[in-house]
Coordinates of C-alpha atoms in Angstrom, one line a residue:
M1 CA 103.5 -2.4 135.0
D2 CA 106.1 -4.7 133.8
D3 CA 103.3 -6.8 131.9
L4 CA 102.1 -3.4 130.3
A5 CA 105.3 -2.7 129.1
T6 CA 106.2 -6.0 127.3
P7 CA 104.5 -6.2 123.8
P8 CA 102.4 -9.2 123.5
G9 CA 103.7 -12.1 121.4
P10 CA 101.5 -13.8 119.0
P11 CA 98.5 -15.6 120.0
S12 CA 99.3 -19.4 121.1
G13 CA 99.2 -21.8 118.1
S14 CA 99.1 -19.0 115.4
A15 CA 101.7 -18.5 112.8
P16 CA 104.6 -16.2 113.6
V17 CA 104.6 -12.6 112.4
P18 CA 107.1 -12.2 109.8
P19 CA 109.8 -9.6 110.5
R20 CA 109.0 -6.2 109.0
E21 CA 110.8 -5.2 105.7
P22 CA 113.4 -2.3 106.3
L23 CA 112.4 0.8 104.7
P24 CA 114.3 1.7 101.6
P25 CA 116.9 4.4 102.0
Q26 CA 115.8 7.6 101.0
D27 CA 116.8 8.8 97.4
P28 CA 119.9 11.2 97.9
A29 CA 118.8 13.6 95.3
R30 CA 115.1 13.8 97.2
A31 CA 117.1 14.3 100.6
L32 CA 119.1 17.2 99.0
H33 CA 116.0 18.8 97.6
A34 CA 114.3 18.6 100.8
R35 CA 117.2 20.0 102.9
L36 CA 117.7 22.8 100.5
R37 CA 114.0 23.8 100.5
T38 CA 114.4 24.6 104.2
G39 CA 116.2 27.6 103.4
L40 CA 115.3 28.4 99.9
P41 CA 112.1 30.1 98.2
E42 CA 110.5 27.5 95.9
E43 CA 111.6 29.5 92.6
A44 CA 115.3 29.5 93.9
L45 CA 115.6 25.7 93.5
L46 CA 115.4 23.9 90.0
T47 CA 115.2 20.0 90.1
D48 CA 113.8 19.4 86.6
P49 CA 116.5 17.5 84.5
D50 CA 115.6 19.1 81.2
V51 CA 115.8 22.6 82.8
M52 CA 119.0 21.6 84.7
A53 CA 120.6 20.7 81.6
S54 CA 120.9 24.4 80.3
Y55 CA 123.2 25.0 83.4
T56 CA 125.6 22.3 82.7
H57 CA 128.5 24.2 80.9
D58 CA 130.0 27.4 79.7
M59 CA 131.1 28.1 76.1
A60 CA 134.3 26.1 76.2
G61 CA 134.7 23.2 73.8
F62 CA 136.4 19.6 74.5
C63 CA 135.2 20.0 78.3
A64 CA 133.2 17.5 79.9
A65 CA 130.0 18.4 82.0
G66 CA 128.2 16.2 84.5
A67 CA 124.2 16.3 85.3
P68 CA 123.8 18.3 88.5
A69 CA 121.5 17.0 91.4
A70 CA 120.1 20.6 91.9
V71 CA 120.5 24.1 90.5
V72 CA 120.0 27.0 92.9
L73 CA 119.5 30.5 92.4
P74 CA 119.9 32.5 95.7
R75 CA 119.1 36.0 96.0
T76 CA 120.7 36.6 99.7
V77 CA 123.9 35.9 101.5
E78 CA 121.7 33.9 103.9
Q79 CA 120.6 31.8 101.2
V80 CA 124.2 31.1 99.7
Q81 CA 125.2 30.3 103.5
H82 CA 122.4 27.8 103.7
I83 CA 123.4 26.1 100.5
M84 CA 127.1 25.7 101.5
R85 CA 126.1 24.5 104.9
T86 CA 123.9 21.9 103.3
A87 CA 126.5 20.9 100.9
T88 CA 129.0 20.5 103.7
E89 CA 126.4 18.3 105.7
L90 CA 125.8 16.2 102.8
R91 CA 129.1 16.1 101.2
I92 CA 127.8 17.5 97.9
P93 CA 130.2 19.3 95.5
V94 CA 129.3 22.7 94.5
V95 CA 130.1 24.6 91.2
P96 CA 129.8 28.2 91.3
Q97 CA 128.3 29.9 88.3
G98 CA 128.0 33.4 86.6
A99 CA 126.5 33.9 83.1
R100 CA 128.5 31.0 81.8
T101 CA 130.4 33.1 79.0
G102 CA 133.6 31.6 80.1
L103 CA 135.8 29.7 77.6
S104 CA 137.8 27.5 80.0
G105 CA 135.1 24.9 81.2
A106 CA 135.6 26.5 84.6
A107 CA 131.7 26.4 85.3
N108 CA 130.8 23.2 83.9
A109 CA 128.7 21.0 86.4
T110 CA 130.3 17.9 87.8
E111 CA 128.2 14.7 88.1
G112 CA 125.6 14.9 91.1
C113 CA 126.8 18.6 91.9
I114 CA 124.6 21.4 93.3
V115 CA 125.1 24.3 90.5
L116 CA 125.0 27.6 92.4
S117 CA 124.2 30.3 89.9
L118 CA 124.6 33.7 91.3
V119 CA 122.8 35.6 88.4
K120 CA 119.7 36.6 90.7
M121 CA 122.2 38.5 93.1
D122 CA 122.3 41.4 90.7
R123 CA 122.1 44.6 92.9
I124 CA 124.4 47.7 92.7
L125 CA 124.5 48.4 96.4
E126 CA 126.4 51.7 96.4
I127 CA 128.3 54.0 94.0
N128 CA 130.4 56.5 95.9
P129 CA 131.9 59.2 93.8
V130 CA 133.9 60.6 96.7
D131 CA 135.5 57.2 97.7
R132 CA 135.3 56.3 93.8
I133 CA 134.1 52.7 94.7
A134 CA 131.2 50.6 93.7
V135 CA 129.9 47.8 96.0
V136 CA 127.9 45.2 94.0
E137 CA 126.5 41.5 94.2
P138 CA 128.3 39.3 91.8
G139 CA 125.4 38.9 89.4
V140 CA 125.7 42.4 88.3
I141 CA 126.3 42.5 84.4
N142 CA 129.6 44.3 83.5
A143 CA 127.9 46.7 81.0
V144 CA 125.1 47.5 83.6
L145 CA 127.8 48.6 86.1
S146 CA 129.8 50.5 83.6
R147 CA 126.7 52.6 82.5
A148 CA 125.6 53.3 86.0
V149 CA 128.9 54.5 87.1
A150 CA 129.4 56.6 83.6
E151 CA 126.2 58.4 84.8
Q152 CA 127.9 59.8 88.0
G153 CA 131.1 60.9 85.6
L154 CA 133.0 57.7 87.0
F155 CA 134.7 54.8 84.9
Y156 CA 135.0 51.1 85.6
P157 CA 137.7 50.0 83.0
P158 CA 137.6 46.1 83.0
D159 CA 135.8 45.6 79.6
P160 CA 135.7 41.8 78.5
S161 CA 134.4 41.3 75.0
S162 CA 131.4 39.7 76.5
W163 CA 130.7 42.8 78.9
E164 CA 127.2 42.9 77.8
T165 CA 126.3 39.5 79.2
C166 CA 129.2 38.5 81.7
T167 CA 128.7 39.1 85.3
I168 CA 131.2 40.8 87.8
G169 CA 131.4 37.8 89.8
G170 CA 132.4 35.9 86.7
N171 CA 134.9 38.4 85.9
I172 CA 136.2 38.2 89.4
G173 CA 136.5 34.5 89.4
T174 CA 138.3 34.4 86.1
A175 CA 140.5 37.4 86.5
S176 CA 139.0 38.6 83.2
G177 CA 140.7 41.4 80.9
G178 CA 139.6 43.3 77.9
L179 CA 140.3 45.8 75.4
C180 CA 141.5 48.6 77.7
C181 CA 143.9 46.6 79.5
V182 CA 146.8 47.9 78.0
K183 CA 146.1 51.3 79.8
Y184 CA 144.1 50.4 82.8
G185 CA 144.9 46.9 83.6
V186 CA 142.7 43.8 84.3
T187 CA 139.9 43.0 86.9
A188 CA 142.4 42.2 89.8
E189 CA 143.4 45.9 89.6
Y190 CA 140.0 47.0 90.7
V191 CA 138.9 44.5 93.3
L192 CA 139.3 46.3 96.8
G193 CA 137.5 44.0 99.0
L194 CA 135.1 40.9 99.0
D195 CA 132.4 39.1 101.0
V196 CA 132.9 35.5 100.3
V197 CA 130.8 32.3 101.7
L198 CA 133.2 29.8 102.8
A199 CA 132.5 25.9 101.9
D200 CA 131.2 25.6 105.6
G201 CA 128.9 28.5 105.3
R202 CA 131.0 31.0 107.2
L203 CA 131.0 34.6 105.9
L204 CA 134.7 36.0 105.4
T205 CA 135.3 39.8 104.5
T206 CA 138.5 40.7 102.8
G207 CA 140.3 43.6 101.7
R208 CA 139.0 47.2 102.4
R209 CA 137.1 50.3 101.0
T210 CA 139.9 52.8 101.3
A211 CA 142.2 54.0 98.8
K212 CA 145.1 52.3 100.8
G213 CA 145.5 49.1 102.9
V214 CA 148.2 46.6 103.6
A215 CA 146.8 44.9 106.8
G216 CA 147.6 41.2 106.7
Y217 CA 147.7 38.7 103.8
D218 CA 146.1 40.0 100.7
L219 CA 143.5 37.4 100.8
T220 CA 141.3 39.6 98.0
R221 CA 143.9 38.9 95.5
L222 CA 143.7 35.3 96.3
F223 CA 140.2 34.9 95.4
V224 CA 140.5 36.9 92.3
G225 CA 141.2 34.2 89.4
S226 CA 140.4 31.2 92.0
E227 CA 137.5 30.2 89.7
G228 CA 135.3 29.5 92.6
S229 CA 137.5 27.1 94.1
L230 CA 138.0 28.6 97.4
G231 CA 134.8 30.5 98.3
I232 CA 131.7 31.9 96.7
V233 CA 132.0 35.6 96.1
V234 CA 128.9 37.5 97.3
R235 CA 129.8 40.9 97.6
A236 CA 132.5 43.1 95.8
V237 CA 133.9 46.4 96.5
L238 CA 135.3 47.8 93.3
A239 CA 137.8 50.9 92.4
L240 CA 136.4 53.2 90.1
K241 CA 138.2 56.2 88.1
P242 CA 137.1 59.5 86.9
A243 CA 135.6 59.1 83.2
P244 CA 138.2 59.8 80.5
P245 CA 137.6 61.9 77.5
E246 CA 136.0 59.9 74.5
Q247 CA 138.5 58.2 72.8
L248 CA 139.6 58.7 69.2
A249 CA 141.0 55.7 67.2
M250 CA 143.2 54.9 63.9
A251 CA 143.9 51.9 61.9
A252 CA 147.0 51.1 60.2
E253 CA 147.5 48.6 57.6
F254 CA 150.8 46.2 57.3
P255 CA 152.2 44.2 54.9
S256 CA 153.1 41.4 57.7
A257 CA 152.1 40.6 61.0
A258 CA 155.8 40.9 61.9
A259 CA 155.9 44.4 61.1
A260 CA 152.7 45.5 63.0
C261 CA 154.4 43.7 66.1
E262 CA 157.4 45.7 65.7
A263 CA 155.6 49.0 65.5
V264 CA 153.4 47.9 68.8
C265 CA 156.9 47.4 70.5
A266 CA 157.9 50.9 69.3
I267 CA 154.9 52.5 70.3
M268 CA 155.3 51.2 73.8
E269 CA 159.0 51.7 74.1
R270 CA 158.7 55.4 73.1
G271 CA 156.5 55.9 76.0
H272 CA 152.9 56.1 74.4
A273 CA 149.8 55.2 76.4
P274 CA 147.0 54.2 74.3
S275 CA 143.9 53.1 75.8
L276 CA 143.5 50.3 73.1
L277 CA 146.1 48.7 71.1
E278 CA 144.8 45.7 69.1
L279 CA 146.0 43.6 66.1
M280 CA 144.2 41.4 63.7
D281 CA 146.0 38.9 61.4
R282 CA 145.2 38.3 57.7
T283 CA 143.1 35.5 58.4
T284 CA 140.9 37.3 60.8
L285 CA 140.7 40.2 58.5
R286 CA 139.5 38.2 55.4
A287 CA 137.0 36.6 57.6
V288 CA 135.6 39.8 58.7
N289 CA 135.7 41.1 55.1
A290 CA 133.6 38.3 53.7
M291 CA 131.1 38.9 56.4
A292 CA 130.6 42.2 56.8
Q293 CA 132.3 43.8 53.6
M294 CA 134.6 46.1 55.6
G295 CA 136.5 46.9 52.2
L296 CA 139.8 46.1 53.5
P297 CA 142.5 45.3 50.9
E298 CA 142.9 41.7 50.3
T299 CA 146.8 42.5 50.5
T300 CA 146.5 43.7 54.2
E301 CA 148.3 41.1 56.3
A302 CA 147.8 42.7 59.6
L303 CA 145.6 45.6 60.8
L304 CA 146.6 47.5 63.8
L305 CA 144.1 49.5 65.8
A306 CA 145.2 52.4 68.3
A307 CA 143.0 54.5 70.4
F308 CA 143.6 57.1 72.9
D309 CA 141.5 58.8 75.5
S310 CA 144.0 61.5 76.4
P311 CA 143.4 65.5 76.6
D312 CA 144.7 65.8 73.0
P313 CA 144.1 62.2 71.3
A314 CA 144.5 63.7 67.8
A315 CA 148.1 64.6 68.5
D316 CA 148.5 61.3 70.2
L317 CA 147.3 59.4 67.0
A318 CA 149.5 61.6 64.9
A319 CA 152.5 60.5 66.6
V320 CA 151.7 56.9 66.8
G321 CA 150.8 56.9 63.0
E322 CA 154.3 58.2 62.3
V323 CA 155.7 55.3 64.4
C324 CA 153.5 52.9 62.2
T325 CA 154.7 54.3 59.1
A326 CA 158.3 54.1 60.0
F327 CA 157.7 50.5 60.5
G328 CA 156.1 50.0 57.1
A329 CA 152.5 50.6 57.5
T330 CA 150.9 51.0 54.0
Q331 CA 148.0 53.1 55.0
V332 CA 147.3 54.8 58.3
V333 CA 143.7 56.1 58.7
P334 CA 142.8 58.2 61.9
A335 CA 139.5 58.9 62.9
E336 CA 138.2 62.4 63.2
N337 CA 135.5 61.8 65.8
F338 CA 133.9 59.4 68.3
A339 CA 131.6 57.9 65.5
E340 CA 134.4 57.3 63.2
S341 CA 136.3 55.7 65.9
E342 CA 133.5 53.4 66.4
M343 CA 133.3 52.3 62.9
L344 CA 137.0 51.5 62.9
L345 CA 136.9 49.4 66.0
H346 CA 133.8 47.6 64.8
A347 CA 136.0 45.2 62.7
R348 CA 137.8 44.2 65.9
R349 CA 134.6 43.4 67.8
L350 CA 133.5 41.4 64.8
S351 CA 136.3 39.2 64.8
L352 CA 135.3 36.1 66.8
T353 CA 131.8 36.1 65.0
A354 CA 133.6 36.2 61.6
L355 CA 135.7 33.7 62.4
E356 CA 132.9 31.3 63.7
T357 CA 131.3 31.5 60.1
I358 CA 134.6 29.6 58.7
K359 CA 133.6 26.1 60.3
S360 CA 131.3 24.6 62.6
A361 CA 133.3 25.1 65.8
T362 CA 136.0 27.2 67.1
M363 CA 138.6 26.8 69.9
I364 CA 139.7 30.2 71.4
D365 CA 143.2 30.2 72.9
D366 CA 144.4 32.9 75.4
V367 CA 148.3 33.0 75.6
C368 CA 150.1 36.0 76.7
V369 CA 153.5 36.5 75.9
P370 CA 156.0 39.5 76.6
R371 CA 155.6 42.3 73.8
S372 CA 158.8 41.6 72.5
Q373 CA 157.9 38.1 71.6
L374 CA 154.7 39.0 70.0
A375 CA 155.9 38.6 66.4
A376 CA 157.5 35.3 67.3
M377 CA 153.9 34.1 69.2
I378 CA 152.0 35.0 66.0
D379 CA 154.2 33.5 63.2
G380 CA 154.7 30.5 65.1
T381 CA 150.8 30.1 65.3
A382 CA 150.8 30.5 61.3
A383 CA 153.3 27.7 61.3
I384 CA 151.2 25.5 63.6
A385 CA 148.2 26.2 61.4
E386 CA 150.1 25.1 58.1
K387 CA 151.4 21.9 60.2
Y388 CA 148.0 20.9 61.0
D389 CA 146.3 21.9 57.9
L390 CA 143.9 24.3 59.7
T391 CA 142.5 27.8 59.6
I392 CA 143.7 29.6 62.7
G393 CA 142.9 33.2 62.8
V394 CA 144.6 35.6 65.5
C395 CA 143.2 38.8 67.0
A396 CA 145.3 40.1 70.0
H397 CA 145.4 42.7 72.7
A398 CA 148.6 43.7 71.1
G399 CA 149.5 46.3 73.5
D400 CA 149.8 43.7 76.6
G401 CA 151.1 40.9 74.3
N402 CA 147.9 38.7 75.0
T403 CA 147.0 36.8 71.9
H404 CA 143.7 34.9 71.2
P405 CA 144.5 32.3 68.3
V406 CA 140.9 30.8 67.4
V407 CA 141.1 27.4 65.9
C408 CA 138.3 26.9 63.3
F409 CA 137.5 23.1 62.8
D410 CA 134.5 20.8 61.6
A411 CA 133.2 19.3 64.9
A412 CA 131.8 16.4 62.8
D413 CA 135.1 15.3 61.6
Q414 CA 136.9 13.3 64.0
D415 CA 140.4 13.5 62.5
E416 CA 139.8 17.6 62.0
S417 CA 138.8 17.7 65.7
R418 CA 141.9 15.8 66.9
R419 CA 144.1 18.1 65.0
A420 CA 142.3 21.0 66.5
R421 CA 143.1 19.7 69.9
E422 CA 146.8 19.2 69.1
S423 CA 147.2 22.4 67.6
F424 CA 145.6 24.2 70.7
D425 CA 148.3 22.5 72.7
E426 CA 151.0 23.1 70.6
I427 CA 150.2 26.9 70.6
M428 CA 150.2 26.8 74.5
A429 CA 153.6 25.2 74.6
L430 CA 154.8 27.7 72.1
G431 CA 153.5 30.5 74.5
L432 CA 155.5 29.1 77.4
E433 CA 158.6 28.6 75.4
L434 CA 158.5 32.3 74.5
G435 CA 158.3 33.1 78.1
G436 CA 154.5 33.7 78.4
T437 CA 151.6 32.1 80.1
I438 CA 148.9 29.7 79.2
T439 CA 146.0 32.2 80.0
G440 CA 146.0 36.0 80.1
E441 CA 142.2 36.4 81.0
H442 CA 140.3 33.5 80.4
G443 CA 141.2 31.4 83.3
V444 CA 142.2 27.8 83.4
G445 CA 139.2 25.6 84.2
L446 CA 139.0 22.1 82.8
L447 CA 140.5 22.9 79.3
K448 CA 144.0 24.2 80.4
K449 CA 144.4 22.3 83.9
D450 CA 147.2 20.1 82.6
W451 CA 149.0 23.0 81.0
L452 CA 148.7 24.9 84.3
A453 CA 150.7 22.2 86.1
R454 CA 153.5 22.5 83.7
E455 CA 153.5 26.3 84.1
L456 CA 153.5 26.3 87.9
G457 CA 155.9 23.3 88.4
P458 CA 155.6 20.7 91.0
V459 CA 156.4 23.1 94.0
G460 CA 153.9 25.6 92.8
V461 CA 151.1 22.9 92.4
E462 CA 151.9 21.7 95.7
L463 CA 151.4 25.0 97.5
H464 CA 148.1 25.6 95.3
R465 CA 146.5 22.4 96.7
S466 CA 147.6 23.4 100.4
V467 CA 145.9 26.8 99.8
K468 CA 142.8 25.0 98.5
A469 CA 142.8 22.7 101.5
A470 CA 143.1 25.5 104.0
F471 CA 139.8 26.9 102.5
D472 CA 138.0 24.0 101.5
P473 CA 139.4 20.8 103.3
L474 CA 136.7 18.5 102.0
G475 CA 137.2 19.5 98.3
L476 CA 133.6 20.4 97.6
L477 CA 134.2 23.7 95.9
N478 CA 134.5 23.4 91.8
P479 CA 136.4 20.1 92.3
G480 CA 138.4 18.9 89.2
K481 CA 139.1 22.6 88.0
L482 CA 142.3 24.2 87.9
F483 CA 144.6 21.3 89.1

């Protein structure tokens, strides 16, 4: 038996058998793809480099993006769990994505990562008029949800400008805002509970579906605005409100941005509750005029738009119109019906598109200051534009102090691109000096990570990193973002 178990040697007198060459190690990408395929349907895994290239970045400028090793588009929670278990097993970073409409680089791929796109998880699972909640998957488009709940007499208030294309998961990840925040608040106010797949594939349920609940730490709020750095949101319980009446709007023209900002402060100080209070500066107005022939006077330095969805919006508009006149408005134009209101608001919706026609590229800032500092923020931005010899238009959610300075520049001009980036940073510094924050609704991502550290301070950054380590000890989830 021992003879049979011993492999025979080479025949006597023959040349020795050369040692067998070791097999080459398996290509890491191919190993990853093979492992992912064990729990994903074929169509859920993209590996073609040209196809994957379209998933590498969001809409932010000046933000680097790497080439992913794979793009996955799961449809179920179990598939997301399989992806995260695979990532943990192979130590592969994962970058979660929604519709990639973000403006901070938060969804940009890192080199060799798995891009986890959640757009295929797009079901509205429940709309409950009694409990006034909706239960949705992360890939549901904001506008689709808004229209679905409206059919049942309900209202989902958060309305980012990209609401026709952005997803609820993306809104949660960046804590998005919108035009109606002045009355209704931002996304965080409407997220009651979440199902989250953690880095190691475990499923965590946070929050509640009840009107009240204070059990334990508020982990739900911790995930809102975390930009996919703590876990993958796979289901959300959202609060709804009764549908309000159709809003009426008015436009007030001012001889200066400062006068318009003073009117904003007076409107809020006197207890008015507009559903919308927006401001456009001279640069933005002229861009809109040039593109859409709106017929606005060239002498207008600022346009203030106000709207009410109250039981008597006409009376509310009349009262706000008097405030505007008292603070120097040269003309106040109230709408008489919903159609006229939409016409007035059309100019605000065209702001970014119009500013994009000025130069080949834009950088959209998102600095929020106390309302009392709004005039200083807008005037300071104008001074920065003059200092750097750039065109910077400002449109603002004036009612909550959230400004969007838009830096217009020629991306092919290196010097102008440098000045654009420097002006962008100076605008954020101004916001902090005025007691504000570097981001009101767009998130941090890559674009503002250095500034987040300045805003939080060293102790704040240390605690953020400790929280990150508790949820994601291997640092696999959206690495390099936020801090």
